[in-house]
Amino acid sequence: EPEVTQTPSHQVTQMGQEVILRCVPISNHLYFYWYRQILGQKVEFLVSFYNNEISEKSEIFDDQFSVERPDGSNFTLKIRSTKLEDSAMYFCASSRQGTIEPQHFGDGTRLSIL
Amino acid sequence: ELKVEQNPLFLSMQEGKNYTIYCNYSTTSDRLYWYRQDPGKSLESLFVLLSNGAVKQEGRLMASLDTKARLSTLHITAAVHDLSATYFCAAYSGGGADGLTFGKGTHLIIQP
């Protein structure tokens, strides 16, 4: 069964550094998402992306965050200047037809900011 | 702003028993999702409920949606240890916004 793949599985970064989290969505999916989950807490929506542009973003997704689909397969989340509170598990998800089908989640990247 | 509340947040039950997890949401939503998460793992889609009165079943799990009451339930029948996990419900707020709003999750432990 096709999967959403994310790399790296764990990223350790010094505060203030830039980090890029990478995702390869399922190949025939058109809608892409990033979520985060702080340890022990609920999953929080960050941003959705469709047709090569952001379709929605949450309050968490401020100017230090950006997303890109640099080619036909990758979908990246960049955090420009990391803060301690950015430490979380970041999940990429994709869906074929928006909200009438489930969003399929990757295994996540655990981001640790020191 | 859409809010999603689950209860209970923690549930310990014995194998063979039945139980229901409740998911209430604060504003109109006609799409409700249930996910399962094992410790340290990703979220696995269980059910997508797309209309009022929708009922879906998979094995020992059955989910339903009442959009008028803004309530979805996840019913567990004759629980087995393998169903131990955290279960999240998530709602879609609509209006062109397609990010899901998740509840805090129900941490379910099923003991032999």
GROMACS .gro file of C-alpha atoms in nm:
model
  226
    1GLU     CA    1   0.000   0.000   0.000
    2PRO     CA    2   0.139   0.345  -0.090
    3GLU     CA    3   0.274   0.545   0.202
    4VAL     CA    4   0.366   0.898   0.291
    5THR     CA    5   0.739   0.900   0.369
    6GLN     CA    6   0.917   1.157   0.581
    7THR     CA    7   1.285   1.228   0.635
    8PRO     CA    8   1.467   1.251   0.861
    9SER     CA    9   1.298   1.052   1.134
   10HIS     CA   10   1.477   1.257   1.399
   11GLN     CA   11   1.638   1.600   1.366
   12VAL     CA   12   1.837   1.770   1.639
   13THR     CA   13   1.909   2.140   1.581
   14GLN     CA   14   2.048   2.431   1.775
   15MET     CA   15   1.806   2.710   1.856
   16GLY     CA   16   1.812   2.980   1.589
   17GLN     CA   17   1.915   2.744   1.311
   18GLU     CA   18   1.711   2.671   1.002
   19VAL     CA   19   1.566   2.327   0.952
   20ILE     CA   20   1.398   2.162   0.653
   21LEU     CA   21   1.167   1.866   0.699
   22ARG     CA   22   1.101   1.657   0.393
   23CYS     CA   23   0.801   1.457   0.282
   24VAL     CA   24   0.711   1.247  -0.018
   25PRO     CA   25   0.332   1.230  -0.038
   26ILE     CA   26   0.145   0.943  -0.201
   27SER     CA   27   0.196   0.982  -0.574
   28ASN     CA   28  -0.160   1.040  -0.696
   29HIS     CA   29  -0.257   1.265  -0.408
   30LEU     CA   30  -0.326   1.632  -0.470
   31TYR     CA   31  -0.367   1.778  -0.121
   32PHE     CA   32  -0.078   1.806   0.120
   33TYR     CA   33  -0.065   1.901   0.485
   34TRP     CA   34   0.170   1.957   0.775
   35TYR     CA   35   0.067   1.899   1.135
   36ARG     CA   36   0.263   1.897   1.457
   37GLN     CA   37   0.221   1.715   1.785
   38ILE     CA   38   0.399   1.835   2.095
   39LEU     CA   39   0.482   1.541   2.318
   40GLY     CA   40   0.171   1.410   2.492
   41GLN     CA   41  -0.059   1.665   2.334
   42LYS     CA   42  -0.306   1.673   2.050
   43VAL     CA   43  -0.225   1.699   1.683
   44GLU     CA   44  -0.232   2.059   1.556
   45PHE     CA   45  -0.285   2.171   1.198
   46LEU     CA   46  -0.015   2.391   1.048
   47VAL     CA   47  -0.078   2.433   0.677
   48SER     CA   48  -0.246   2.283   0.373
   49PHE     CA   49  -0.121   2.302   0.016
   50TYR     CA   50  -0.303   2.245  -0.311
   51ASN     CA   51  -0.229   2.331  -0.671
   52ASN     CA   52   0.114   2.464  -0.580
   53GLU     CA   53  -0.002   2.712  -0.325
   54ILE     CA   54  -0.102   2.736   0.038
   55SER     CA   55  -0.478   2.691   0.074
   56GLU     CA   56  -0.498   2.739   0.449
   57LYS     CA   57  -0.267   2.804   0.740
   58SER     CA   58  -0.316   2.812   1.115
   59GLU     CA   59  -0.205   3.074   1.365
   60ILE     CA   60   0.095   2.856   1.446
   61PHE     CA   61   0.223   2.889   1.090
   62ASP     CA   62   0.382   3.230   1.123
   63ASP     CA   63   0.648   3.401   0.912
   64GLN     CA   64   0.923   3.169   1.027
   65PHE     CA   65   0.750   2.875   0.856
   66SER     CA   66   0.732   2.810   0.484
   67VAL     CA   67   0.637   2.521   0.261
   68GLU     CA   68   0.746   2.428  -0.085
   69ARG     CA   69   0.688   2.163  -0.345
   70PRO     CA   70   1.020   2.192  -0.529
   71ASP     CA   71   0.953   1.910  -0.774
   72GLY     CA   72   0.680   1.662  -0.858
   73SER     CA   73   0.735   1.442  -0.557
   74ASN     CA   74   0.872   1.629  -0.254
   75PHE     CA   75   0.689   1.856  -0.012
   76THR     CA   76   0.900   2.043   0.242
   77LEU     CA   77   0.846   2.240   0.559
   78LYS     CA   78   1.111   2.498   0.647
   79ILE     CA   79   1.146   2.659   0.986
   80ARG     CA   80   1.370   2.959   0.939
   81SER     CA   81   1.492   3.035   1.290
   82THR     CA   82   1.400   2.758   1.531
   83LYS     CA   83   1.286   2.818   1.887
   84LEU     CA   84   1.277   2.578   2.180
   85GLU     CA   85   0.898   2.560   2.154
   86ASP     CA   86   0.927   2.426   1.799
   87SER     CA   87   1.032   2.092   1.948
   88ALA     CA   88   0.760   1.849   1.843
   89MET     CA   89   0.675   1.563   1.613
   90TYR     CA   90   0.594   1.698   1.269
   91PHE     CA   91   0.362   1.494   1.051
   92CYS     CA   92   0.313   1.527   0.680
   93ALA     CA   93  -0.018   1.406   0.536
   94SER     CA   94  -0.173   1.381   0.194
   95SER     CA   95  -0.512   1.307   0.048
   96ARG     CA   96  -0.643   1.239  -0.299
   97GLN     CA   97  -0.964   1.435  -0.289
   98GLY     CA   98  -0.941   1.681  -0.003
   99THR     CA   99  -1.168   1.623   0.292
  100ILE     CA  100  -1.400   1.358   0.151
  101GLU     CA  101  -1.122   1.106   0.189
  102PRO     CA  102  -0.897   1.043   0.486
  103GLN     CA  103  -0.567   1.221   0.514
  104HIS     CA  104  -0.284   0.967   0.514
  105PHE     CA  105  -0.009   1.048   0.759
  106GLY     CA  106   0.363   0.977   0.743
  107ASP     CA  107   0.562   0.840   1.035
  108GLY     CA  108   0.670   1.189   1.138
  109THR     CA  109   0.994   1.373   1.204
  110ARG     CA  110   1.082   1.426   1.566
  111LEU     CA  111   1.238   1.773   1.588
  112SER     CA  112   1.444   1.849   1.897
  113ILE     CA  113   1.566   2.205   1.946
  114LEU     CA  114   1.856   2.250   2.187
  115GLU     CA  115  -1.343   2.864   1.594
  116LEU     CA  116  -1.402   2.491   1.581
  117LYS     CA  117  -1.334   2.306   1.904
  118VAL     CA  118  -1.331   1.927   1.938
  119GLU     CA  119  -1.376   1.763   2.277
  120GLN     CA  120  -1.327   1.397   2.347
  121ASN     CA  121  -1.418   1.202   2.652
  122PRO     CA  122  -1.297   1.017   2.831
  123LEU     CA  123  -0.933   1.117   2.786
  124PHE     CA  124  -0.816   0.803   2.958
  125LEU     CA  125  -0.988   0.468   2.967
  126SER     CA  126  -0.877   0.143   3.119
  127MET     CA  127  -1.099  -0.153   3.048
  128GLN     CA  128  -1.096  -0.527   3.056
  129GLU     CA  129  -1.091  -0.755   2.758
  130GLY     CA  130  -1.435  -0.863   2.650
  131LYS     CA  131  -1.611  -0.546   2.767
  132ASN     CA  132  -1.789  -0.286   2.555
  133TYR     CA  133  -1.728   0.085   2.573
  134THR     CA  134  -1.792   0.410   2.386
  135ILE     CA  135  -1.570   0.710   2.326
  136TYR     CA  136  -1.750   1.038   2.267
  137CYS     CA  137  -1.647   1.324   2.043
  138ASN     CA  138  -1.830   1.658   2.057
  139TYR     CA  139  -1.755   1.948   1.830
  140SER     CA  140  -1.853   2.309   1.865
  141THR     CA  141  -1.958   2.433   1.521
  142THR     CA  142  -2.122   2.285   1.218
  143SER     CA  143  -1.919   2.012   1.058
  144ASP     CA  144  -2.041   1.738   0.828
  145ARG     CA  145  -1.717   1.547   0.818
  146LEU     CA  146  -1.569   1.361   1.108
  147TYR     CA  147  -1.262   1.142   1.118
  148TRP     CA  148  -1.132   0.883   1.360
  149TYR     CA  149  -0.764   0.797   1.383
  150ARG     CA  150  -0.565   0.552   1.589
  151GLN     CA  151  -0.214   0.623   1.715
  152ASP     CA  152   0.016   0.365   1.875
  153PRO     CA  153   0.294   0.497   2.102
  154GLY     CA  154   0.567   0.667   1.900
  155LYS     CA  155   0.388   0.595   1.574
  156SER     CA  156   0.194   0.781   1.312
  157LEU     CA  157  -0.182   0.823   1.282
  158GLU     CA  158  -0.376   0.550   1.112
  159SER     CA  159  -0.709   0.640   0.956
  160LEU     CA  160  -0.997   0.433   1.092
  161PHE     CA  161  -1.315   0.599   0.968
  162VAL     CA  162  -1.436   0.894   0.766
  163LEU     CA  163  -1.797   0.993   0.838
  164LEU     CA  164  -1.939   1.224   0.575
  165SER     CA  165  -2.304   1.275   0.659
  166ASN     CA  166  -2.559   1.285   0.936
  167GLY     CA  167  -2.649   0.936   1.050
  168ALA     CA  168  -2.340   0.780   0.896
  169VAL     CA  169  -2.236   0.457   1.062
  170LYS     CA  170  -1.923   0.262   0.977
  171GLN     CA  171  -1.792  -0.061   1.122
  172GLU     CA  172  -1.459  -0.236   1.102
  173GLY     CA  173  -1.409  -0.541   1.319
  174ARG     CA  174  -1.478  -0.455   1.681
  175LEU     CA  175  -1.497  -0.080   1.614
  176MET     CA  176  -1.806   0.109   1.504
  177ALA     CA  177  -1.827   0.484   1.449
  178SER     CA  178  -2.133   0.702   1.405
  179LEU     CA  179  -2.208   1.067   1.338
  180ASP     CA  180  -2.499   1.283   1.451
  181THR     CA  181  -2.446   1.625   1.297
  182LYS     CA  182  -2.751   1.776   1.469
  183ALA     CA  183  -2.612   1.688   1.811
  184ARG     CA  184  -2.257   1.763   1.690
  185LEU     CA  185  -2.157   1.426   1.828
  186SER     CA  186  -1.964   1.128   1.701
  187THR     CA  187  -1.911   0.805   1.889
  188LEU     CA  188  -1.657   0.526   1.859
  189HIS     CA  189  -1.795   0.206   2.006
  190ILE     CA  190  -1.572  -0.083   2.100
  191THR     CA  191  -1.730  -0.427   2.119
  192ALA     CA  192  -1.575  -0.713   2.315
  193ALA     CA  193  -1.243  -0.532   2.351
  194VAL     CA  194  -0.915  -0.716   2.293
  195HIS     CA  195  -0.566  -0.614   2.403
  196ASP     CA  196  -0.460  -0.524   2.046
  197LEU     CA  197  -0.702  -0.233   2.049
  198SER     CA  198  -0.493  -0.057   2.315
  199ALA     CA  199  -0.390   0.276   2.158
  200THR     CA  200  -0.477   0.644   2.158
  201TYR     CA  201  -0.784   0.729   1.953
  202PHE     CA  202  -0.833   1.074   1.807
  203CYS     CA  203  -1.136   1.224   1.650
  204ALA     CA  204  -1.096   1.516   1.413
  205ALA     CA  205  -1.344   1.747   1.248
  206TYR     CA  206  -1.331   1.954   0.936
  207SER     CA  207  -1.453   2.308   0.976
  208GLY     CA  208  -1.553   2.363   0.616
  209GLY     CA  209  -1.579   2.691   0.432
  210GLY     CA  210  -1.281   2.621   0.216
  211ALA     CA  211  -1.054   2.553   0.511
  212ASP     CA  212  -0.930   2.199   0.491
  213GLY     CA  213  -0.712   2.152   0.794
  214LEU     CA  214  -0.848   1.911   1.050
  215THR     CA  215  -0.908   2.008   1.412
  216PHE     CA  216  -0.822   1.721   1.644
  217GLY     CA  217  -0.948   1.633   1.988
  218LYS     CA  218  -0.700   1.565   2.268
  219GLY     CA  219  -0.727   1.191   2.216
  220THR     CA  220  -0.852   0.902   2.429
  221HIS     CA  221  -0.575   0.687   2.571
  222LEU     CA  222  -0.723   0.338   2.581
  223ILE     CA  223  -0.568   0.053   2.777
  224ILE     CA  224  -0.726  -0.289   2.752
  225GLN     CA  225  -0.619  -0.531   3.018
  226PRO     CA  226  -0.646  -0.910   3.002
   0.00000   0.00000   0.00000
